[in-house]
Backbone as a ProteinNet text record, in pm:
[ID]
protein_1_A
[PRIMARY]
MTGSRLRYSLDAAIGRPQDWFFSWMLMDDVTFGSTCGFCGQSRQRISYEIMRDADRLWVCQRCAGRYCLGGMLDGAALDQETIRGQVHGLTARLKQRTCQDIVRKVSTGADDQALLEVALYFDRNLQLSPLHAARLFLAIEALEEPIDRRVFEVQTRSQAHQHEFGELDNAARSMVWPALTQQKRRLTSLGFAPKGLGRSKDASQRQVGCPAHPKHHSQIHTLT
[TERTIARY]
-10058.2	-10054.1	-10079.8	-10168.5	-10205.9	-10085.2	-10063.5	-9954.6	-9817.3	-9809.2	-9678.7	-9593.4	-9654.8	-9576.3	-9507.2	-9578.1	-9516	-9406.4	-9430.8	-9335.7	-9203.9	-9210.1	-9090.3	-9032.4	-9084.2	-9023.9	-8891.7	-8790.6	-8657.7	-8630.4	-8558	-8518.2	-8428.8	-8439.1	-8360.1	-8210	-8167.8	-8025.3	-7969.9	-8057.9	-8012.8	-7974.3	-8042.7	-8010.2	-8050.6	-7968.2	-7997.8	-7949.2	-8037.9	-7996.2	-7879.5	-7872.4	-7766.1	-7627.6	-7622.3	-7492.8	-7435.7	-7514.8	-7470.5	-7420	-7320.7	-7259.7	-7261.8	-7280.3	-7269.8	-7125.2	-7109.5	-6976.3	-6953.7	-7060	-7064.1	-7057.1	-7088.2	-7104.8	-7253.3	-7287.7	-7426.5	-7443.4	-7563.5	-7596.7	-7721.2	-7716.6	-7830.9	-7880.3	-7991.8	-8050.6	-8151.8	-8115.9	-8200.6	-8322.3	-8336.8	-8457	-8551.9	-8515.8	-8595.7	-8619.1	-8514.9	-8531	-8463.7	-8412.3	-8340.4	-8432.7	-8387.1	-8465.2	-8385.5	-8452.5	-8386.8	-8351.8	-8229.9	-8186.3	-8240.1	-8302.9	-8365.2	-8514	-8589.9	-8736.1	-8788.1	-8705.1	-8746.3	-8828.3	-8847.8	-8926.2	-8847.3	-8917	-8855.4	-8882.6	-8849.9	-8871	-8795.9	-8674.1	-8594	-8496.9	-8473.1	-8374	-8240.4	-8235.9	-8112.1	-8098.4	-7982.5	-7952	-7818.9	-7803.9	-7685.6	-7622.8	-7493.8	-7426.6	-7400.9	-7438	-7408.9	-7332.1	-7258.2	-7170.9	-7175.8	-7152.3	-7140.1	-7036.7	-6918.2	-6805.6	-6784.6	-6794.1	-6771.3	-6900.3	-7014.6	-7142.8	-7163.8	-7229	-7262.5	-7406.8	-7481.3	-7617.2	-7637.7	-7734.7	-7778	-7919.1	-7938.5	-8068.9	-8125.5	-8258	-8326.1	-8317.4	-8362.1	-8354.7	-8442.5	-8556.5	-8646.4	-8580.5	-8521.3	-8457.6	-8332.4	-8262.2	-8142.7	-8178.4	-8299.6	-8343.9	-8425	-8481	-8570.9	-8494	-8379.1	-8305.1	-8179.7	-8136	-8018	-7891	-7859.5	-7739.8	-7617.6	-7504.8	-7384.5	-7308.2	-7207	-7122.5	-6990.4	-6883.7	-6750.3	-6687.7	-6609.9	-6528.7	-6394.4	-6288.5	-6152.4	-6133.7	-6196.3	-6178.5	-6261.4	-6342.6	-6424	-6571	-6641	-6784	-6860.7	-6962.2	-7041.8	-7172.7	-7224.6	-7355.4	-7463.1	-7586.7	-7694.7	-7725.4	-7717.5	-7744.2	-7641.8	-7514.7	-7409.8	-7427.3	-7464.5	-7486.7	-7599.8	-7710.7	-7823.7	-7783.6	-7705.6	-7658.7	-7567.2	-7481.3	-7389.5	-7466.1	-7562.8	-7642.4	-7721.8	-7780.9	-7858.6	-7770.4	-7652.3	-7562.7	-7514.9	-7476.8	-7430.1	-7540.8	-7663.6	-7777.1	-7804.2	-7806.3	-7832.5	-7725.6	-7600.5	-7491.6	-7498.8	-7532.6	-7541.2	-7657.7	-7772.5	-7887.7	-7854	-7786.2	-7750.1	-7654.1	-7557.6	-7460.1	-7527.7	-7620.5	-7692	-7766.1	-7840.4	-7916.8	-7824.3	-7713.7	-7619.3	-7562.7	-7530.5	-7475.1	-7575.4	-7702.6	-7805.4	-7823.8	-7832	-7849.4	-7732.9	-7612.2	-7494.9	-7491	-7533.3	-7534.3	-7628.8	-7743.3	-7843.8	-7806.2	-7746.9	-7724.8	-7589.6	-7489.9	-7356.2	-7357.6	-7313.8	-7309.3	-7443.2	-7546.2	-7679.7	-7688.6	-7758.4	-7781.7	-7910.5	-7990.6	-8119	-8097.1	-8132	-8112.4	-8192.3	-8307.9	-8391.3	-8318.7	-8246.2	-8172	-8054.2	-7992.3	-7883.7	-7937.4	-8057.9	-8121	-8154.9	-8194.9	-8222.6	-8096	-7984.1	-7858.1	-7817.3	-7832.9	-7798.2	-7887.9	-8017.8	-8112.7	-8077.5	-8046.1	-8015.1	-7885.8	-7784.9	-7659.1	-7679.8	-7771.7	-7795.5	-7886	-7981.9	-8084.9	-8078.2	-8000.5	-7987.7	-8121.7	-8214.8	-8343.6	-8403.4	-8515.6	-8581.5	-8718.4	-8754.7	-8891.4	-8974.5	-9107.4	-9189.6	-9159.4	-9140.3	-9112.8	-8979.6	-8875.3	-8744.3	-8745.8	-8823.8	-8835.8	-8899.8	-9004.7	-9072.4	-8975.9	-8895.9	-8799.9	-8694.7	-8644.9	-8543	-8600	-8719.6	-8777.7	-8806	-8841.1	-8862.3	-8731.9	-8621.3	-8491.3	-8446.4	-8479.5	-8441	-8503.9	-8624.4	-8692.9	-8615.4	-8527.3	-8450.2	-8324.3	-8290	-8170.9	-8193.2	-8087.7	-8098.5	-8112.9	-8042.6	-8046.7	-8169.6	-8251.5	-8373.2	-8340.9	-8416.5	-8402.8	-8542.8	-8568.9	-8697.9	-8698.8	-8800.7	-8806.8	-8815.1	-8857.4	-8873.6	-8741.9	-8628.9	-8501.5	-8484.5	-8559.2	-8542	-8628.1	-8727.3	-8804.6	-8841.5	-8916.9	-8955	-9049.5	-9020.3	-9101	-9182.6	-9304.2	-9390.2	-9450.2	-9366.4	-9415.7	-9458.9	-9388.5	-9422.3	-9542.5	-9618	-9731.4	-9685.5	-9567.6	-9514.8	-9493	-9435.7	-9412.1	-9542.3	-9638.4	-9768.1	-9836.5	-9832.8	-9896	-9813.5	-9682.4	-9599.4	-9637.3	-9662.7	-9707.8	-9842.9	-9933.2	-10066.4	-10065.5	-9961.7	-9953.2	-9897.3	-9846	-9797.3	-9915.4	-9891.7	-9998.9	-10013.7	-10119	-10149.5	-10039.6	-9978.9	-9871.7	-9753.4	-9717.3	-9605.8	-9640.3	-9764	-9805.3	-9795.5	-9840.4	-9836.6	-9692.3	-9601.9	-9462.1	-9397.5	-9433.9	-9372.9	-9439.4	-9567.1	-9646.7	-9579.7	-9524.6	-9464.7	-9345.4	-9279.5	-9159.9	-9191.8	-9319	-9355.9	-9341.5	-9306.1	-9278.6	-9402.9	-9451.6	-9560.3	-9673.7	-9680.7	-9779	-9891	-9905.9	-10004.9	-10148.1	-10177.2	-10312.6	-10345.5	-10248.4	-10269	-10290.7	-10211.5	-10225.5	-10358	-10401.3	-10529.8	-10643.1	-10634.6	-10738.9	-10743.9	-10631.9	-10626.8	-10672.2	-10703.7	-10746.6	-10632	-10509.9	-10391	-10349.7	-10420.8	-10383.1	-10398.3	-10307.4	-10318.7	-10449.4	-10508.7	-10632.2	-10603.7	-10700	-10684	-10590.7	-10554.9	-10459.2	-10510.3	-10639	-10693.9	-10707.5	-10695.8	-10717.6	-10590.4	-10476.4	-10351	-10243.5	-10157.2	-10045.9	-9921.8	-9838.7	-9712.2	-9626	-9547	-9463.4	-9367.7	-9327.4	-9232.9	-9294.7	-9427.2	-9493.9	-9512.7	-9471.8	-9492.4	-9360.9	-9257	-9127.2	-9135.4	-9062.7	-9052.8	-8925.1	-8930.3	-8814.1	-8702.1	-8576.9	-8458.7	-8379	-8283.8	-8203.5	-8129.8	-8105.9	-8044.1	-7892.7	-7840.2	-7696.9	-7670.2	-7547.7	-7519.5	-7546.5	-7605.9	-7637.1	-7562.5	-7562.7	-7492.5	-7556.8	-7685.4	-7752.9	-7747	-7672.2	-7666	-7535.9	-7544.8	-7425.5	-7389.2	-7264.5	-7220.1	-7104.2	-7114.6	-7009.9	-6981.5	-6856	-6819.4	-6805.1	-6892	-6893.5	-6873.4	-6757.2	-6729.9	-6673.8
-3206.3	-3205.1	-3345.7	-3363.1	-3493.5	-3563.9	-3688.5	-3766.7	-3730.1	-3649	-3603.2	-3718.6	-3821.5	-3933.7	-4008	-4028.6	-4094.8	-4007.7	-3878.9	-3786.4	-3785.2	-3805.8	-3797.6	-3933.7	-4040.8	-4171.1	-4177.6	-4233.9	-4238.1	-4374.8	-4376.3	-4500.6	-4580.2	-4711.5	-4796.7	-4773.6	-4735.8	-4714.3	-4595.8	-4504.2	-4387.7	-4426.9	-4527.3	-4572.4	-4471.5	-4458.3	-4366.6	-4225.7	-4126.3	-3989.7	-3940.5	-3982.8	-3934.6	-3986.5	-4081	-4129	-4039.5	-3940.4	-3847.5	-3718.3	-3656.8	-3534.8	-3424.8	-3302	-3188.2	-3172.5	-3146.8	-3112.9	-2962.4	-2888.3	-2741.1	-2682.6	-2764.4	-2716	-2690.7	-2570.1	-2532.1	-2498.8	-2524	-2490.9	-2403.4	-2294.5	-2204.5	-2208.4	-2274.4	-2289.2	-2177.4	-2077.3	-1959	-1985.3	-2106.8	-2141.9	-2230	-2260.7	-2352	-2482.9	-2538.1	-2656.7	-2781.2	-2780.2	-2896.2	-2988.8	-3113.1	-3214.7	-3268.5	-3288.4	-3335.4	-3483.6	-3517.1	-3655.8	-3738.9	-3675.4	-3748.4	-3768.8	-3659.5	-3670.1	-3674.2	-3640.9	-3647.9	-3530.4	-3427	-3311.7	-3226.4	-3184.9	-3099.1	-2952.8	-2862.9	-2718.9	-2662.5	-2707.4	-2662.3	-2552.6	-2459.3	-2354.3	-2389.6	-2388.2	-2415.7	-2565.8	-2619.9	-2760.2	-2768.5	-2872.8	-2891.6	-3025.7	-3026	-3152.8	-3222.9	-3350.7	-3431.5	-3555.3	-3614.6	-3726	-3836.5	-3955	-4072.5	-4162.4	-4166.4	-4234.1	-4175.1	-4258	-4208.3	-4158.1	-4175.4	-4134.2	-3984	-3924.1	-3782.7	-3764.1	-3676.9	-3641.8	-3492.8	-3436.7	-3298.7	-3305	-3240.4	-3244.5	-3103.6	-3094.8	-2965.8	-2902.2	-2777.9	-2703.1	-2765.6	-2819.4	-2883	-3006.5	-3090.9	-3211.9	-3178.2	-3072.2	-3030.9	-2992.6	-2942.4	-2906.3	-3015.1	-3105	-3208.5	-3322.4	-3359.7	-3475.1	-3432.1	-3516.2	-3486.3	-3525	-3447	-3471.5	-3422.1	-3489.9	-3454	-3341.2	-3292.9	-3187	-3182.2	-3152.5	-3145	-3011.6	-2956.2	-2838	-2856.9	-2840.9	-2855.7	-2989.9	-3094	-3228.8	-3263.8	-3170.2	-3196.4	-3204.7	-3301.3	-3316.2	-3205.1	-3151	-3042.4	-3096.2	-3028.9	-3066.4	-3009.7	-3055.8	-3019.1	-2869.6	-2806.8	-2663.3	-2585.1	-2625.1	-2557.8	-2583.1	-2705.8	-2739.1	-2655.9	-2644.1	-2564.6	-2418	-2365.3	-2227.7	-2210.5	-2308.5	-2302.9	-2306.4	-2398	-2410.3	-2282.4	-2226.9	-2103.7	-1989.8	-1975.6	-1868.4	-1883.9	-2005.3	-2029.3	-2004.1	-2044.2	-2024.8	-1877	-1800.3	-1657.2	-1588	-1625.3	-1563.8	-1597.7	-1722.8	-1762.8	-1693.5	-1686.7	-1617.2	-1470.7	-1407.9	-1267.4	-1248.6	-1338.7	-1328.8	-1346.6	-1439.5	-1462.1	-1336.9	-1275.7	-1155.1	-1041	-1024.7	-919.1	-939.2	-1063.4	-1093	-1059.8	-1092.4	-1065.1	-915.1	-842.2	-697.1	-633.2	-675.1	-618.3	-653.7	-775	-816.9	-730	-697.9	-619	-471.3	-420.9	-276.4	-228.3	-315.6	-273.6	-227.4	-106.2	-50.5	-2.3	-8.9	33.3	185.2	233.1	377.1	419.2	322	348.4	391.5	514.3	565.2	484.7	433.9	356.2	229.6	163.4	43.3	76.1	188.7	230.9	258.1	313.2	336.6	204.2	104.7	-28.3	-84.8	-75.6	-128.4	-57.1	74.5	152.2	115.4	100.6	64.7	-72.2	-167.1	-301.7	-302.5	-229.9	-223.4	-166.8	-72.1	-7.9	-89.9	-161	-228	-380.4	-435.4	-580.6	-647.5	-574.6	-625.5	-523.9	-559.5	-472.4	-430.6	-305.9	-261.9	-305.2	-305.3	-346.8	-269.2	-136.7	-56.4	-94.8	-109.8	-147.3	-289.8	-376.7	-513	-514.1	-435.7	-430.3	-383.4	-283.1	-232.5	-338.3	-406.9	-509.2	-627.6	-672.2	-789.9	-765.5	-643.4	-610.4	-625.5	-583.4	-596.3	-742	-821.3	-962.4	-1038.8	-998.2	-1067.6	-1061.2	-961.6	-946.9	-1033.3	-1095.5	-1178.4	-1311.3	-1365.7	-1495.2	-1608.4	-1598.8	-1703.8	-1686.3	-1789.6	-1776.5	-1758.1	-1670.1	-1645.4	-1636.5	-1713.6	-1709	-1588.8	-1504.6	-1381.6	-1407.9	-1528	-1558.9	-1559	-1558.8	-1558.1	-1431.1	-1324.9	-1198.2	-1185.5	-1270	-1274.8	-1133.6	-1063.6	-924.6	-919.2	-831.1	-817.9	-689.1	-697.1	-578.3	-570.7	-589.2	-585.1	-445.2	-343.3	-207.1	-156.8	-67	-7.7	70.7	133.2	210.4	120.5	1.2	-90.5	-152.9	-173.9	-226.1	-128	-1.8	98.6	126.7	109.3	121.2	12.9	-107.7	-216	-181.1	-126	-91.9	16.1	99.9	207.7	161	38.2	-15.6	-45.3	-41.2	-81.1	-233	-284.8	-427.1	-516	-472.5	-552.4	-564.3	-453.4	-455.8	-538.2	-527.2	-608.2	-757.2	-793.5	-934.2	-984.7	-896.3	-935	-956.4	-873.4	-879.2	-984.1	-1011.7	-1098	-1230.9	-1307.2	-1437.2	-1424.5	-1307.6	-1290.2	-1245.4	-1211.8	-1169.6	-1286.9	-1256.8	-1363.4	-1408.7	-1329.2	-1375.4	-1275.2	-1176.2	-1070.1	-1070.8	-1178.4	-1179.6	-1165.8	-1228.7	-1220.9	-1077	-1009	-870.5	-781.5	-799.2	-718.2	-746.6	-871.5	-906.3	-836.8	-832.8	-766.6	-617	-560.1	-418.5	-391.5	-498.4	-483.2	-464.9	-506.7	-484.7	-608.1	-719.7	-839	-812.6	-863.9	-841.7	-896.1	-825.8	-872.1	-995.5	-1088.3	-1209.4	-1310.3	-1291.1	-1380.5	-1523.4	-1540.6	-1674.9	-1749	-1677.4	-1742.2	-1788.7	-1743.2	-1785.2	-1798.5	-1895.8	-1915.7	-1850.6	-1799.7	-1743.1	-1854.5	-1822.4	-1923.2	-1988.9	-1915.6	-1972	-2085.6	-2095.6	-2202.7	-2326.4	-2319.7	-2433	-2497.8	-2478.5	-2535.6	-2688.1	-2752.2	-2897.2	-2934.3	-3031	-3068	-3122.1	-3099	-3146.4	-3233	-3312.5	-3396.2	-3313.2	-3374.6	-3301.5	-3302.6	-3231.2	-3214	-3075.2	-3022.1	-2885	-2862	-2745.8	-2705.9	-2579	-2542.3	-2422.7	-2297.1	-2304.9	-2187.1	-2175.8	-2264.3	-2264.6	-2204.5	-2139.2	-2094.6	-2201.1	-2246.5	-2348.4	-2291.1	-2292.8	-2234.6	-2322.8	-2324.9	-2377.9	-2259.2	-2249.1	-2131.6	-2179.2	-2155.7	-2198.6	-2083.2
-22.4	-167.6	-218.4	-313.9	-365.5	-424.8	-383.5	-439.6	-388.4	-282.1	-235.7	-183.2	-124.7	-73.1	-185.9	-294.5	-408.6	-468.5	-470.5	-531.7	-455.2	-322.6	-242.2	-206.6	-264.6	-241.9	-317.8	-254.7	-313.8	-374.9	-484.5	-548.9	-454.4	-460.3	-370.8	-387.6	-508.6	-534	-456	-414.8	-338.6	-196.9	-141.3	-7.7	97.8	199.3	308.5	272.4	278.2	244.8	329.1	456	544	504.7	409.6	361.7	251.6	208	104.5	168.4	104.6	156.4	50.1	95.5	4.7	-42.1	-171.5	-223.6	-219.1	-185.6	-184.3	-325.3	-424.9	-561.7	-584.8	-632	-657.9	-804.4	-856.9	-994.4	-995.1	-1070.1	-1081.8	-1226.2	-1247	-1380.1	-1401.4	-1480.4	-1496.3	-1584.3	-1635.3	-1710.2	-1628	-1502.9	-1420.2	-1495.3	-1554.7	-1637.8	-1585.5	-1462.1	-1410.3	-1331.8	-1314.9	-1245.1	-1127.2	-1014.3	-892.7	-902.1	-861.4	-863.4	-749.3	-650.5	-539.5	-563.6	-568.2	-574.6	-717.9	-815.7	-955.8	-1003.4	-918.4	-961.2	-1060	-1165	-1265.4	-1230.9	-1322.7	-1307.1	-1185.9	-1166.8	-1054.4	-1096.9	-1006.8	-1031	-964.4	-830.9	-759.2	-735.7	-772.5	-746	-671.6	-590.3	-507.8	-542.1	-566	-591.7	-459.1	-452.1	-334.8	-380.4	-287.9	-325.6	-220.3	-269.8	-184	-249.6	-191.4	-255	-395.1	-499.8	-635.7	-701.7	-634.5	-691.9	-674.2	-774	-770.6	-817.8	-748.2	-787.4	-767.5	-843.5	-820.9	-762.8	-646.6	-580.3	-567.5	-556.4	-553	-413.6	-405.1	-280.6	-172.8	-212.4	-114.4	-52.5	-135	-83.2	-2.4	-41.3	33.2	175.9	196.2	330.2	397.8	319.7	373.7	440.9	383.3	432.3	508.4	600.6	682.5	606.8	505.1	426.4	503.5	483.8	555.4	488.9	559.4	504.9	578	503.7	561.4	524.4	615.7	588	656.9	578.6	632.1	700.3	642.7	694.1	816	863.4	982.9	945.5	1005.8	981.8	1052.8	985.6	1040.7	1098.2	1201.1	1253.4	1162	1180.4	1089.2	1091.9	1207.6	1215.1	1133.7	1142.8	1065.9	917.3	881	739.9	682.9	756.8	708.8	689.6	784.4	771	651.8	629.1	515.8	383.4	373.4	251.2	225.7	331.3	317.1	266.5	324	282.4	139.3	101.3	-34.6	-136.7	-101.3	-191.4	-214	-105.2	-116.1	-200	-180.6	-255.9	-404.4	-434.9	-575.4	-644.8	-579	-637.7	-664	-567.5	-583.7	-700.2	-711.2	-820	-955.9	-962.8	-1088.1	-1132	-1040.2	-1072.8	-1113.4	-1042	-1076.6	-1216.3	-1250.4	-1383.5	-1493.4	-1470	-1570.7	-1588.3	-1477.3	-1484.8	-1558.8	-1528.3	-1594.4	-1742.7	-1775	-1914.9	-1996.6	-1938.6	-2010.5	-2016.2	-1908.2	-1898.6	-1949.3	-1952.5	-1994.8	-2140	-2162.4	-2297	-2349.1	-2265.7	-2310.4	-2317.5	-2418.6	-2431.6	-2361.7	-2322.1	-2258.9	-2113.1	-2081.4	-1946.8	-1845	-1885.6	-1793.7	-1748.1	-1839	-1801.6	-1711	-1734	-1645.3	-1504.9	-1497.3	-1367.6	-1299.1	-1378.5	-1324	-1259.9	-1331	-1279	-1150.7	-1147.2	-1029.1	-911.1	-938.9	-833.2	-774.8	-862.3	-814.5	-733	-778.1	-703.4	-563.7	-551.2	-421.9	-331	-389.6	-309.7	-312.7	-407.1	-423	-450.2	-505.2	-549.5	-646.7	-707.1	-803	-751.7	-773.7	-750	-871.3	-863.1	-977.5	-1106	-1095.6	-1214.3	-1276.6	-1195.2	-1247.8	-1303.2	-1239.6	-1289.9	-1428	-1447.1	-1576.9	-1686.5	-1655.8	-1754.1	-1788	-1684.9	-1708.5	-1785.2	-1748.4	-1811.8	-1960.4	-1995	-2135.1	-2213.1	-2152	-2217.7	-2223.9	-2122.1	-2119.2	-2234.5	-2273.3	-2382.3	-2513.7	-2527.2	-2650.5	-2651.3	-2537.6	-2530.8	-2601.8	-2659.1	-2726.7	-2625.9	-2514	-2412.7	-2324.3	-2308.4	-2226.9	-2079.8	-2015.1	-1872.2	-1813.8	-1710.6	-1642.4	-1548.7	-1560.7	-1480.7	-1331.5	-1292.2	-1150.5	-1073.6	-1143.1	-1070.9	-988.9	-1021.2	-950.7	-824.7	-805.6	-681.5	-633.5	-713.9	-685.6	-566	-471.5	-350.7	-353.9	-300.5	-290.9	-151.4	-50.4	87.8	127.8	80.2	118.9	38.9	99.7	29.1	-93.3	-82.4	-195.4	-316	-294.1	-405.1	-454.9	-365.6	-409.1	-503.1	-467.9	-553.2	-678.7	-668.2	-788.2	-887.9	-837.5	-925.7	-986.8	-904.7	-953.1	-1058.3	-1060.6	-1158.7	-1293.4	-1298.7	-1426	-1517.3	-1648.2	-1739.3	-1734.9	-1794.9	-1781.3	-1838.4	-1949.6	-2009.4	-1914.3	-1848.2	-1754.8	-1630.8	-1582.1	-1467	-1500.6	-1619.3	-1660.9	-1669.4	-1707.4	-1720.9	-1584.3	-1486.4	-1353.8	-1265.1	-1288	-1199.7	-1165.5	-1262.3	-1226.9	-1133.1	-1132	-1049	-906.7	-878.6	-743.1	-646.5	-522.1	-427.5	-351.2	-255.5	-169.7	-154.7	-240	-220.5	-324.8	-398.8	-506.3	-453.3	-340.9	-286.1	-246.1	-185.3	-144.9	-267	-369.9	-491	-561.4	-557	-617.1	-542.3	-409	-329	-356.4	-398.3	-431.4	-575.2	-648.3	-786.8	-884.7	-844.6	-926.8	-1007.9	-993	-1068.7	-1217.8	-1300.1	-1445.6	-1500.1	-1594.2	-1658.2	-1742.3	-1742.4	-1821.8	-1760.7	-1632.8	-1568.6	-1563.8	-1540	-1527.5	-1658.6	-1771.9	-1901.2	-1967.8	-1916	-1978.4	-1873.7	-1891.2	-1800.3	-1857.6	-1765.8	-1809.6	-1866.3	-1967.5	-2033	-1935.4	-1831	-1734.8	-1655.3	-1654.3	-1581.7	-1668	-1795.6	-1885.5	-1924.9	-1843.4	-1873.6	-1869.4	-1957.7	-1956.8	-1885.5	-1795.4	-1717.1	-1803	-1759.3	-1827.7	-1731.8	-1780.6	-1692.8	-1589.1	-1473.7	-1363.2	-1375.8	-1471.8	-1484.5	-1538.8	-1520.9	-1562.7	-1709.3	-1742	-1878.2	-1912.7	-2040.2	-2082.1	-2027.9	-1990	-1940	-1787.7	-1723.2	-1577	-1527.5	-1412.8	-1344.2	-1242.3	-1243.9	-1149.9	-1070.9	-940.2	-856.8	-737.4	-696.2	-566.2	-474.5	-375.5	-287.3	-144.5	-87.7	48.7	127.8
[MASK]
++++++++++++++++++++++++++++++++++++++++++++++++++++++++++++++++++++++++++++++++++++++++++++++++++++++++++++++++++++++++++++++++++++++++++++++++++++++++++++++++++++++++++++++++++++++++++++++++++++++++++++++++++++++++++++++++

């Protein structure tokens, strides 16, 4: 990636990354508006609080895995393999909790049977199919608090889900497209890519970075 070395250069004040330790506090910014305290990249979703003596920083998911940051549990230092496993588990749990909270917020008290079906599907599968994602994302647009649809990481690995996506109308495909994980090339080859995709960017891709500290729109949890 062009300029990646400059992007990952650390400020002298940070010192050695291995001198920093995870506090096991995680922040989930559902607007992808946070900035990493290590590499300075904006548009971050998951951030991890790290500490060195009295200093505290929030770092992005890439830096949390890139550098050999320390970690303690019950007063004992953990090896890197255990730390990576701990970070992976905490991240997965926080992402899942965030999605569950959003689904419940939209569906609780709703008279729309389709939204109730979305909530039931998510509770059973812990993910959304393209059709259920389209229904949920339409309801999310009516919320006052902004939420980036990419937090749901919709998967279309199965042929059934690929064709379910293809059966959506163009507006629904355009709404779900930014939340797809790794199957966009396959869907494009099937002729399912939303029309006009190359002429306009999704609003979620035009976020402006914000300072790397907790915001009112972020979920912050200590998960150990």
